[in-house]
Coordinates of C-alpha atoms in Angstrom, one line a residue:
Chain S
M1 CA -62.7 19.0 -31.0
K2 CA -64.0 20.6 -27.9
K3 CA -65.0 17.2 -26.5
S4 CA -61.5 15.7 -27.2
L5 CA -59.9 18.7 -25.4
Q6 CA -62.2 18.2 -22.4
L7 CA -61.2 14.5 -22.4
S8 CA -57.5 15.3 -22.6
L9 CA -57.8 17.8 -19.7
S10 CA -59.7 15.3 -17.6
F11 CA -57.1 12.6 -18.2
L12 CA -54.3 15.1 -17.4
C13 CA -56.1 16.0 -14.1
I14 CA -56.4 12.3 -13.1
L15 CA -52.8 11.7 -13.9
V16 CA -51.6 14.6 -11.8
L17 CA -53.9 13.6 -8.9
C18 CA -52.6 10.0 -9.0
S19 CA -49.0 11.0 -9.1
V20 CA -49.6 13.4 -6.1
L21 CA -51.4 10.7 -4.1
F22 CA -48.8 8.1 -4.9
S23 CA -45.9 10.3 -3.9
T24 CA -47.7 11.4 -0.7
N25 CA -48.1 7.8 0.4
E26 CA -44.5 7.0 -0.2
V27 CA -43.4 10.1 1.8
L28 CA -45.7 9.1 4.6
A29 CA -44.5 5.6 4.6
R30 CA -40.9 6.7 4.7
G31 CA -41.6 9.4 7.3
R32 CA -42.8 6.7 9.6
G33 CA -39.5 5.2 10.2
G34 CA -39.1 4.1 6.6
G35 CA -35.4 5.0 6.9
G36 CA -35.1 7.1 3.8
G37 CA -32.8 9.4 5.6
G38 CA -34.9 12.4 4.9
N39 CA -35.8 12.9 8.6
R40 CA -33.0 13.9 10.9
G41 CA -32.3 11.1 13.2
G42 CA -35.3 9.2 11.9
G43 CA -33.4 6.0 11.7
A44 CA -31.6 6.3 8.4
S45 CA -30.0 3.2 7.1
P46 CA -26.4 3.3 8.5
R47 CA -23.8 2.7 5.8
V48 CA -21.0 1.8 8.1
N49 CA -20.2 -1.0 10.5
R50 CA -19.9 0.5 14.0
S51 CA -18.4 -1.2 17.0
G52 CA -19.8 1.1 19.6
N53 CA -22.6 3.6 20.2
M54 CA -21.7 6.9 21.8
Q55 CA -24.9 8.8 21.3
N56 CA -26.1 8.0 24.8
R57 CA -23.0 9.4 26.5
G58 CA -22.1 13.0 27.2
N59 CA -22.4 13.3 30.9
F60 CA -19.8 13.8 33.6
S61 CA -20.8 10.4 35.0
N62 CA -23.3 7.6 34.3
R63 CA -26.0 8.8 36.6
S64 CA -27.6 5.4 37.1
T65 CA -24.3 3.9 38.0
S66 CA -23.0 6.8 40.1
S67 CA -23.4 4.8 43.3
F68 CA -21.4 2.0 41.8
D69 CA -18.8 4.6 40.8
R70 CA -18.6 6.0 44.2
S71 CA -18.0 2.6 45.8
N72 CA -15.3 2.0 43.3
R73 CA -13.9 5.4 44.1
G74 CA -13.6 4.3 47.8
Q75 CA -11.7 1.3 46.7
L76 CA -9.4 3.5 44.6
Q77 CA -8.7 5.7 47.6
N78 CA -7.9 2.6 49.7
N79 CA -5.5 1.4 47.0
R80 CA -3.9 4.7 46.7
Q81 CA -3.4 4.8 50.5
S82 CA -1.8 1.4 50.6
V83 CA 0.5 2.3 47.7
D84 CA 1.6 5.5 49.4
R85 CA 2.1 3.9 52.7
S86 CA 4.3 1.1 51.2
Q87 CA 6.3 3.7 49.4
F88 CA 6.7 5.6 52.6
Q89 CA 7.9 2.4 54.3
N90 CA 10.5 1.8 51.6
R91 CA 11.6 5.3 52.0
S92 CA 12.3 4.8 55.7
S93 CA 14.7 2.0 54.8
S94 CA 17.2 4.7 53.8
S95 CA 19.0 4.3 57.2
F96 CA 19.9 0.8 56.1
D97 CA 21.4 2.3 52.9
R98 CA 23.4 4.7 54.8
S99 CA 25.0 2.1 57.0
N100 CA 26.0 0.1 53.8
R101 CA 27.5 3.3 52.4
G102 CA 29.8 3.5 55.4
Q103 CA 31.0 0.0 54.8
F104 CA 31.7 0.8 51.2
Q105 CA 33.9 3.7 52.1
N106 CA 35.9 1.6 54.4
N107 CA 36.5 -1.0 51.7
R108 CA 37.6 1.7 49.3
Q109 CA 40.2 3.1 51.8
S110 CA 41.7 -0.4 52.2
V111 CA 42.7 -0.6 48.5
D112 CA 46.5 -1.0 48.0
R113 CA 48.0 2.2 46.6
S114 CA 51.0 0.5 44.8
Q115 CA 48.6 -1.8 43.1
F116 CA 46.7 1.3 42.0
Q117 CA 49.9 2.8 40.5
N118 CA 50.6 -0.3 38.5
D119 CA 47.1 -0.4 37.3
R120 CA 47.3 3.2 36.1
T121 CA 50.3 2.5 33.8
Q122 CA 48.6 -0.5 32.5
R123 CA 45.5 1.6 31.9
Q124 CA 47.5 4.2 30.0
D125 CA 48.9 1.5 27.6
N126 CA 45.5 0.1 27.1
R127 CA 44.1 3.6 26.4
Q128 CA 46.7 4.1 23.7
T129 CA 45.9 0.8 22.0
T130 CA 42.2 1.4 22.4
W131 CA 42.5 4.8 20.8
Q132 CA 44.2 3.3 17.7
D133 CA 41.6 0.6 17.5
R134 CA 38.9 3.1 17.9
S135 CA 40.3 5.2 15.1
S136 CA 40.3 2.3 12.7
D137 CA 36.8 1.3 13.9
R138 CA 35.6 4.8 13.2
T139 CA 36.8 4.6 9.6
Q140 CA 35.1 1.3 9.2
R141 CA 31.9 2.6 10.8
Q142 CA 31.9 5.5 8.4
D143 CA 32.2 3.2 5.5
N144 CA 29.5 1.0 6.8
R145 CA 27.3 4.0 7.4
Q146 CA 27.6 5.1 3.9
E147 CA 26.8 1.6 2.6
N148 CA 23.8 1.4 4.9
R149 CA 22.6 4.8 3.7
T150 CA 22.8 3.7 0.1
D151 CA 21.1 0.4 0.9
R152 CA 18.3 2.2 2.9
T153 CA 17.7 4.6 0.0
N154 CA 17.5 1.7 -2.4
I155 CA 15.2 -0.3 -0.1
R156 CA 13.0 2.8 0.5
Q157 CA 12.7 3.3 -3.3
D158 CA 11.8 -0.4 -3.8
N159 CA 9.3 -0.2 -0.9
R160 CA 7.7 2.9 -2.4
T161 CA 7.4 1.3 -5.8
N162 CA 6.0 -1.9 -4.1
R163 CA 3.5 0.0 -2.0
S164 CA 2.4 2.0 -5.0
T165 CA 1.9 -1.3 -7.0
N166 CA 0.1 -2.9 -4.1
R167 CA -2.1 0.0 -3.6
Q168 CA -3.1 -0.1 -7.2
D169 CA -3.7 -3.8 -7.0
Q170 CA -5.8 -3.4 -3.9
I171 CA -7.9 -0.7 -5.5
T172 CA -8.4 -2.9 -8.6
N173 CA -9.2 -5.9 -6.3
R174 CA -11.7 -3.9 -4.3
Q175 CA -13.4 -2.6 -7.4
N176 CA -13.5 -6.1 -8.8
N177 CA -14.9 -7.5 -5.5
R178 CA -17.5 -4.8 -5.4
Q179 CA -18.5 -5.5 -8.9
N180 CA -18.5 -9.3 -8.2
F181 CA -20.7 -8.7 -5.2
V182 CA -23.2 -6.7 -7.3
N183 CA -23.1 -9.3 -10.0
D184 CA -23.4 -12.3 -7.6
N185 CA -26.2 -10.8 -5.6
Y186 CA -28.0 -8.7 -8.3
G187 CA -31.0 -11.0 -8.1
Y188 CA -31.3 -10.5 -4.3
W189 CA -30.5 -6.9 -3.8
R190 CA -32.6 -5.3 -6.4
G191 CA -32.2 -1.6 -6.7
G192 CA -28.6 -1.7 -5.3
G193 CA -29.6 -0.7 -1.8
W194 CA -26.0 -1.1 -0.6
Y195 CA -24.4 0.7 -3.5
G196 CA -27.2 2.9 -4.8
G197 CA -29.6 5.4 -3.2
G198 CA -31.4 2.9 -1.1
Y199 CA -34.4 0.7 -1.7
Y200 CA -37.7 2.0 -2.8
A201 CA -40.8 -0.1 -2.6
P202 CA -40.8 -3.0 -2.0
P203 CA -38.2 -3.4 0.7
G204 CA -35.3 -5.8 0.3
W205 CA -36.1 -8.7 2.5
G206 CA -39.8 -8.9 1.8
W207 CA -39.2 -8.8 -1.9
V208 CA -36.5 -11.5 -1.6
G209 CA -38.4 -13.8 0.7
L210 CA -42.0 -13.5 -0.1
T211 CA -42.9 -11.7 -3.3
T212 CA -40.7 -13.6 -5.7
G213 CA -40.3 -16.7 -3.6
L214 CA -36.5 -16.4 -3.7
V215 CA -35.7 -18.8 -0.9
I216 CA -34.9 -18.3 2.7
G217 CA -31.9 -20.5 3.0
S218 CA -30.2 -19.3 -0.2
A219 CA -26.6 -18.1 0.3
I220 CA -24.6 -15.2 -0.9
A221 CA -20.8 -15.2 -1.3
S222 CA -20.0 -12.0 0.5
P223 CA -21.3 -10.3 3.6
P224 CA -23.3 -7.1 3.2
P225 CA -21.0 -4.1 3.1
Y226 CA -22.7 -2.8 6.2
Y227 CA -24.9 -4.5 8.8
D228 CA -25.9 -4.5 12.4
T229 CA -25.6 -7.5 14.6
V230 CA -28.8 -8.3 16.5
Y231 CA -29.2 -11.0 19.1
I232 CA -32.1 -13.3 20.1
G233 CA -30.8 -14.9 23.2
S234 CA -27.4 -16.0 22.4
T235 CA -28.1 -16.4 18.6
S236 CA -26.7 -13.6 16.5
Y237 CA -28.0 -12.4 13.2
M238 CA -26.7 -9.9 10.6
Y239 CA -29.2 -7.3 9.7
S240 CA -28.9 -5.1 6.7
D241 CA -31.6 -3.1 5.0
G242 CA -34.4 -5.3 6.1
V243 CA -32.5 -8.6 5.4
Y244 CA -31.4 -11.1 8.1
L245 CA -28.4 -13.3 7.4
Q246 CA -26.3 -15.8 9.3
P247 CA -22.8 -16.9 8.4
S248 CA -22.5 -20.6 7.4
G249 CA -19.1 -21.8 6.3
N250 CA -17.7 -19.3 3.8
E251 CA -21.1 -18.0 2.8
Y252 CA -24.0 -16.0 4.3
T253 CA -27.4 -17.6 4.4
I254 CA -30.6 -15.5 4.3
V255 CA -32.8 -16.5 7.2
A256 CA -36.3 -15.7 8.3
P257 CA -36.6 -12.6 10.4
P258 CA -36.5 -13.9 14.0
P259 CA -39.5 -12.7 16.0
G260 CA -38.3 -10.5 18.9
A261 CA -35.3 -9.1 16.9
I262 CA -34.9 -5.4 17.5
V263 CA -33.5 -3.2 14.8
T264 CA -32.7 0.5 14.7
Y265 CA -34.1 1.2 11.2
L266 CA -36.4 -0.3 8.7
P267 CA -36.0 -0.7 4.9
D268 CA -37.6 1.8 2.7
G269 CA -41.1 1.3 1.5
C270 CA -42.8 -0.1 4.6
T271 CA -46.4 0.9 5.3
T272 CA -48.1 1.5 8.6
F273 CA -51.4 0.0 10.0
S274 CA -53.1 -0.2 13.3
S275 CA -54.4 -3.3 15.0
N276 CA -56.2 -3.2 18.4
G277 CA -54.9 0.4 18.9
V278 CA -51.3 -0.5 18.3
Q279 CA -49.3 0.8 15.4
Y280 CA -47.3 -1.6 13.2
Y281 CA -45.2 -1.5 10.1
D282 CA -45.7 -3.9 7.3
C283 CA -42.5 -4.4 5.4
S284 CA -43.8 -6.8 2.6
G285 CA -45.3 -9.2 5.1
I286 CA -42.7 -8.7 7.8
Y287 CA -44.3 -6.9 10.7
Y288 CA -42.6 -4.6 13.1
Q289 CA -43.8 -2.8 16.2
P290 CA -42.1 0.6 17.1
F291 CA -40.7 1.2 20.6
F292 CA -38.5 3.6 22.5
Q293 CA -35.3 1.9 23.7
N294 CA -32.4 3.8 25.3
G295 CA -33.9 7.0 24.2
S296 CA -34.2 6.2 20.5
M297 CA -36.7 4.6 18.1
V298 CA -36.3 0.9 17.5
Y299 CA -38.5 -1.7 15.7
Q300 CA -39.2 -5.2 16.9
V301 CA -40.1 -8.1 14.6
V302 CA -43.6 -9.4 15.7
Q303 CA -45.9 -12.1 14.6
L304 CA -49.5 -11.1 14.1
Chain W
M26 CA 28.1 32.1 54.1
R27 CA 25.5 31.0 56.8
Y28 CA 23.1 33.4 55.2
F29 CA 23.7 31.8 51.8
L30 CA 23.1 28.3 53.1
R31 CA 19.8 29.4 54.6
L32 CA 18.7 30.9 51.3
L33 CA 19.8 27.7 49.5
A34 CA 17.8 25.5 52.0
L35 CA 14.7 27.7 51.5
A36 CA 15.1 27.4 47.7
S37 CA 15.5 23.6 47.9
F38 CA 12.3 23.4 50.0
W39 CA 10.3 25.3 47.4
V40 CA 11.7 23.2 44.5
S41 CA 10.9 19.9 46.3
L42 CA 7.4 21.2 47.1
G43 CA 7.0 22.0 43.4
L44 CA 8.2 18.5 42.3
D45 CA 5.7 16.8 44.8
H46 CA 2.9 19.1 43.5
P47 CA 3.5 19.9 39.9
Q48 CA 0.1 21.7 39.7
L49 CA 1.6 24.3 42.0
L50 CA 4.3 24.9 39.5
A51 CA 1.7 25.2 36.8
Q52 CA -0.2 27.8 38.7
P53 CA 2.0 30.8 37.9
S54 CA 0.8 30.5 34.2
A55 CA -2.8 30.6 35.4
P56 CA -4.4 34.0 35.4
S57 CA -3.8 35.8 38.7
P58 CA -6.2 38.8 38.8
P59 CA -5.7 41.5 41.4
A60 CA -6.3 40.4 45.0
E61 CA -8.9 43.2 45.6
T62 CA -11.5 41.4 43.3
P63 CA -12.7 38.6 45.6
T64 CA -14.5 36.8 42.8
A65 CA -11.5 36.7 40.5
P66 CA -10.1 33.2 40.1
R67 CA -6.7 32.5 41.4
T68 CA -6.1 28.8 40.7
A69 CA -7.6 26.2 38.5
D70 CA -9.4 24.7 41.4
Q71 CA -10.8 28.1 42.4
L72 CA -11.8 28.8 38.8
L73 CA -13.7 25.5 38.6
D74 CA -15.3 26.1 42.0
Q75 CA -16.4 29.6 40.9
V76 CA -18.2 28.2 37.8
C77 CA -19.7 25.2 39.7
D78 CA -21.0 27.4 42.6
F79 CA -22.5 29.8 40.1
L80 CA -24.3 27.1 38.2
K81 CA -25.5 25.5 41.5
G82 CA -27.1 28.8 42.5
Q83 CA -29.0 29.2 39.3
K84 CA -32.6 28.0 39.6
N85 CA -33.9 28.8 36.1
F86 CA -31.8 28.9 32.9
S87 CA -31.8 27.9 29.3
V88 CA -28.8 27.1 27.2
E89 CA -28.0 25.7 23.7
M90 CA -25.3 23.3 22.9
D91 CA -23.7 22.0 19.7
I92 CA -22.6 18.4 20.1
T93 CA -20.1 16.2 18.3
Y94 CA -19.1 12.7 19.4
D95 CA -16.8 10.0 18.0
D96 CA -17.8 6.5 17.2
N97 CA -15.5 3.6 16.3
L98 CA -15.9 1.5 13.2
E99 CA -15.3 -2.2 13.3
D100 CA -12.4 -1.8 10.9
G101 CA -10.6 0.5 13.3
G102 CA -11.7 3.8 11.8
K103 CA -13.2 6.6 13.7
I104 CA -16.3 8.6 12.7
Q105 CA -17.9 11.7 14.1
Y106 CA -21.6 12.5 14.5
S107 CA -23.3 15.8 15.4
A108 CA -26.3 17.0 17.2
Y109 CA -27.7 20.2 18.9
Q110 CA -29.7 20.5 22.0
T111 CA -31.6 23.2 23.8
L112 CA -32.2 22.9 27.5
F113 CA -34.9 24.7 29.6
V114 CA -34.5 24.2 33.3
E115 CA -36.6 25.3 36.3
K116 CA -35.1 23.6 39.4
P117 CA -36.0 21.5 41.2
N118 CA -38.6 19.8 39.1
H119 CA -38.9 21.1 35.5
L120 CA -36.9 20.2 32.4
R121 CA -37.2 20.3 28.7
S122 CA -34.6 19.0 26.3
D123 CA -35.0 19.4 22.5
Y124 CA -32.4 17.2 20.8
V125 CA -31.8 17.1 17.1
G126 CA -29.0 14.8 16.0
D127 CA -27.6 12.6 13.2
E128 CA -28.9 9.5 14.9
R129 CA -32.1 10.6 16.6
T130 CA -34.4 13.5 17.1
T131 CA -36.2 13.5 20.5
N132 CA -37.8 15.9 22.9
F133 CA -37.9 15.2 26.7
Y134 CA -40.5 16.8 29.0
Y135 CA -40.5 16.7 32.8
N136 CA -43.1 18.6 34.8
G137 CA -42.6 17.2 38.3
L138 CA -45.2 14.6 37.8
T139 CA -44.5 12.8 34.6
F140 CA -41.8 12.6 32.0
T141 CA -42.5 12.2 28.3
L142 CA -40.2 11.2 25.4
Q143 CA -41.3 12.3 22.0
E144 CA -40.0 11.6 18.5
P145 CA -41.4 14.7 16.8
N146 CA -40.7 13.7 13.2
L147 CA -42.4 10.3 13.4
K148 CA -45.0 11.7 15.9
Y149 CA -44.4 9.0 18.5
Y150 CA -44.4 9.6 22.2
S151 CA -44.4 7.8 25.5
F152 CA -44.8 9.0 29.1
K153 CA -44.5 7.6 32.6
T154 CA -45.0 8.9 36.1
A155 CA -41.8 10.4 37.4
P156 CA -40.0 11.0 40.7
K157 CA -40.4 14.5 42.3
T158 CA -37.0 16.1 41.6
L159 CA -34.7 16.5 38.7
D160 CA -31.9 14.6 40.5
E161 CA -34.2 11.6 40.9
V162 CA -35.8 11.7 37.5
L163 CA -32.5 11.8 35.7
D164 CA -31.2 8.8 37.6
H165 CA -34.6 7.0 37.1
V166 CA -34.9 7.5 33.3
E167 CA -31.3 6.4 32.7
A168 CA -31.4 3.4 35.0
K169 CA -34.9 2.1 34.0
Y170 CA -35.3 3.2 30.4
G171 CA -31.8 4.0 29.2
V172 CA -32.7 7.6 28.4
T173 CA -29.8 10.0 28.8
I174 CA -30.0 13.8 28.5
P175 CA -26.5 15.0 27.3
M176 CA -24.8 17.3 29.8
S177 CA -27.6 16.7 32.3
N178 CA -25.2 17.1 35.2
L179 CA -25.7 20.8 34.6
V180 CA -29.3 20.6 35.7
A181 CA -28.7 18.6 38.8
S182 CA -28.9 20.3 42.2
D183 CA -25.1 20.1 42.5
P184 CA -23.9 20.3 38.9
C185 CA -20.2 19.4 39.7
A186 CA -20.7 16.8 42.5
D187 CA -20.1 13.8 40.2
L188 CA -17.4 15.5 38.3
K189 CA -15.4 16.5 41.4
A190 CA -15.8 13.0 42.9
N191 CA -14.4 11.5 39.8
V192 CA -11.5 13.9 39.2
T193 CA -8.1 13.2 40.7
D194 CA -6.2 16.2 39.3
I195 CA -7.0 19.6 37.8
I196 CA -4.5 21.2 35.5
F197 CA -4.5 24.6 34.0
A198 CA -3.8 24.1 30.3
G199 CA -3.6 27.7 29.2
M200 CA -5.5 30.5 27.6
D201 CA -6.9 28.7 24.6
M202 CA -9.5 29.6 22.0
V203 CA -13.1 28.6 21.4
N204 CA -14.8 30.1 18.4
R205 CA -12.0 32.7 18.1
E206 CA -12.3 33.8 21.7
E207 CA -9.7 33.2 24.3
M208 CA -10.8 31.1 27.3
Y209 CA -9.4 29.6 30.5
H210 CA -8.7 26.0 29.5
L211 CA -8.7 23.3 32.2
L212 CA -7.9 19.6 32.0
L213 CA -9.4 17.4 34.7
L214 CA -8.0 13.9 35.0
G215 CA -10.3 11.2 36.2
S216 CA -10.1 7.4 36.6
T217 CA -12.1 6.4 33.5
R218 CA -12.7 9.7 31.8
D219 CA -10.7 12.9 31.4
Y220 CA -12.5 16.2 31.0
Q221 CA -11.6 19.5 29.4
M222 CA -13.4 22.7 30.1
W223 CA -13.1 26.1 28.5
L224 CA -14.4 28.9 30.7
T225 CA -15.0 32.5 29.7
Q226 CA -12.7 35.2 31.1
D227 CA -15.6 37.2 32.4
E228 CA -15.7 38.3 36.0
Q229 CA -18.1 35.4 36.4
P230 CA -16.7 32.7 34.2
L231 CA -19.1 30.5 32.2
L232 CA -18.7 27.1 30.7
R233 CA -18.3 27.6 27.0
K234 CA -17.0 24.2 25.9
A235 CA -16.6 20.8 27.4
I236 CA -14.9 17.6 26.2
I237 CA -15.2 14.2 27.8
T238 CA -12.6 11.7 26.8
Y239 CA -13.6 8.1 27.5
K240 CA -10.1 6.9 27.9
N241 CA -11.0 3.3 28.8
L242 CA -12.9 2.7 25.6
P243 CA -11.1 1.6 22.4
N244 CA -9.6 4.5 20.6
S245 CA -10.6 6.9 23.5
P246 CA -13.6 8.5 21.8
Q247 CA -14.5 12.0 22.8
Y248 CA -17.8 13.8 23.4
T249 CA -17.8 17.5 22.8
A250 CA -20.3 20.2 23.7
I251 CA -20.0 23.8 22.8
F252 CA -22.4 26.0 24.9
S253 CA -24.1 29.2 23.7
T254 CA -26.9 31.5 24.5
W255 CA -26.7 31.0 28.3
N256 CA -29.7 32.7 29.8
F257 CA -30.2 32.8 33.5
N258 CA -33.4 34.8 33.4
P259 CA -35.2 33.1 30.6
D260 CA -38.7 33.9 29.5
I261 CA -39.9 30.3 29.3
P262 CA -43.3 29.9 27.7
V263 CA -46.2 28.2 29.6
N264 CA -46.4 24.5 28.8
T265 CA -42.8 24.2 27.9
F266 CA -42.5 21.3 30.3
N267 CA -45.9 19.7 29.5
F268 CA -46.4 17.5 26.4
S269 CA -49.9 17.6 24.9
P270 CA -50.3 15.1 22.2
S271 CA -52.0 16.2 19.0
P272 CA -54.5 13.9 17.2
D273 CA -51.7 12.8 14.9
D274 CA -49.4 11.7 17.7
I275 CA -49.2 8.0 18.5
K276 CA -48.4 6.5 21.9
I277 CA -45.9 3.7 22.0
D278 CA -44.1 1.9 24.8
F279 CA -40.6 1.9 26.2
I280 CA -38.5 -1.2 26.3
P281 CA -37.1 -1.1 29.9
T282 CA -33.4 -1.7 30.3
D283 CA -34.1 -4.8 32.4
K284 CA -35.9 -6.4 29.4
L285 CA -32.8 -6.1 27.2
K286 CA -31.3 -9.4 26.3
L287 CA -27.6 -9.6 27.2
T288 CA -25.4 -10.2 24.2
P289 CA -22.5 -12.6 24.4
N290 CA -20.2 -9.5 24.4
N291 CA -21.8 -8.3 27.6

């Protein structure tokens, strides 16, 4: 009995030790740029598609381009001066306006007064007719306005109903699309990195490409819900959670990680190792070297 | 009658002057403290000068700032990120920036001889020899390595030189609040960016909040910094400006900006 108790206790100790060691390794791996999001600014996987990067802003001027700014500023001043001067020149042409005005006054004086009297009578008649016309027009306009108001109310109600229906359709469509994406790509994106809590070991790409032999070159129907665009020369790649893709036709083909590609975060589960005094990450056979670029951590695909 | 005409002419002159220079019309709403206090601000320009001159004269200081900035999403949405930063400055050649943000955590050390960039969570660092002054090193690290220290204009020998060179008009926006406290609120119009500044109403006004609007970028994103804990007589610990790596720290390299591949968008 005593012996079996000792055995049980030993087994329990080993179990606890193993679990502690395992979890420590994972934390270390993730802490080293694993992208688990636990470390502030440690390169957590972005879940949105951004079109800009403002983190390196926040100064009154771009210091390194201030000389360029200053030269442009000189140009601005020159432009402003030329504009002001031309306006001033236009302003000086007012003497020409004044002389024209004198001519206009002379013409006005030469108008025939009798003609003016006739015109006035005619204008009074016209005014009377116009007033009657205007009155009937006003009634007509009021009718039209009332009809328009009723029409607009009906249209608004229809639109509201349509929008509500459309919105519901869109929500349903989006939900269906999302589900389709998960269904379509379940074999590739194990763990639901894009919809779940992120990958745990092993990382997405390595698992897809190497461990299971799921082929580079296979295609998925929809783009990843979020991705960064990385460039090697003029060739662009979509990068998402450790996976590289390129659009081909209506599909997105998984491609081999291009050496030299620089990404801002790594998939979860990568491990670190050193070679010749340089630290690398092993993401299931895909190797990355860490660097500082533009004041932040980045990771470059390398071949060893 | 002649007297009336003279008065009318004088009034017309002042009205036309106000139309040509709308900021002069705006000035009456600006605070106009008694004339016997020579340091009291009288106009928006003078208020700005007072703050800039004061900062220019400070050799040592520390300040904390809470930062938010906008970023555009590809689908047209706008998102906001946050950070906070502490600066320790000893002009002309010592700087320490501790920056903790949504997108990165980095410490920057400059001791007059070298500068170091450290990622404290991942325990990476890199250092290079540096120019001899803060003005030079800030230009150097941005141009060569793309490293920017937010609001680093404040640590330059002339903190407002670049700002004033870029600004075409200064407008007093009113007495507006920052964290429940009423401040002088200035709007500075520039060619590519507009600036807003909130200055305390103390005898010596201090910068409490700044917003930079990048009006030439899509959706005109803004960069906001709220300043706190200004200390112009800081007790800065020894080695604040020197980075000493621990055995766990790992040295990595910078990718210089001239090694960056140009993208088709560039």
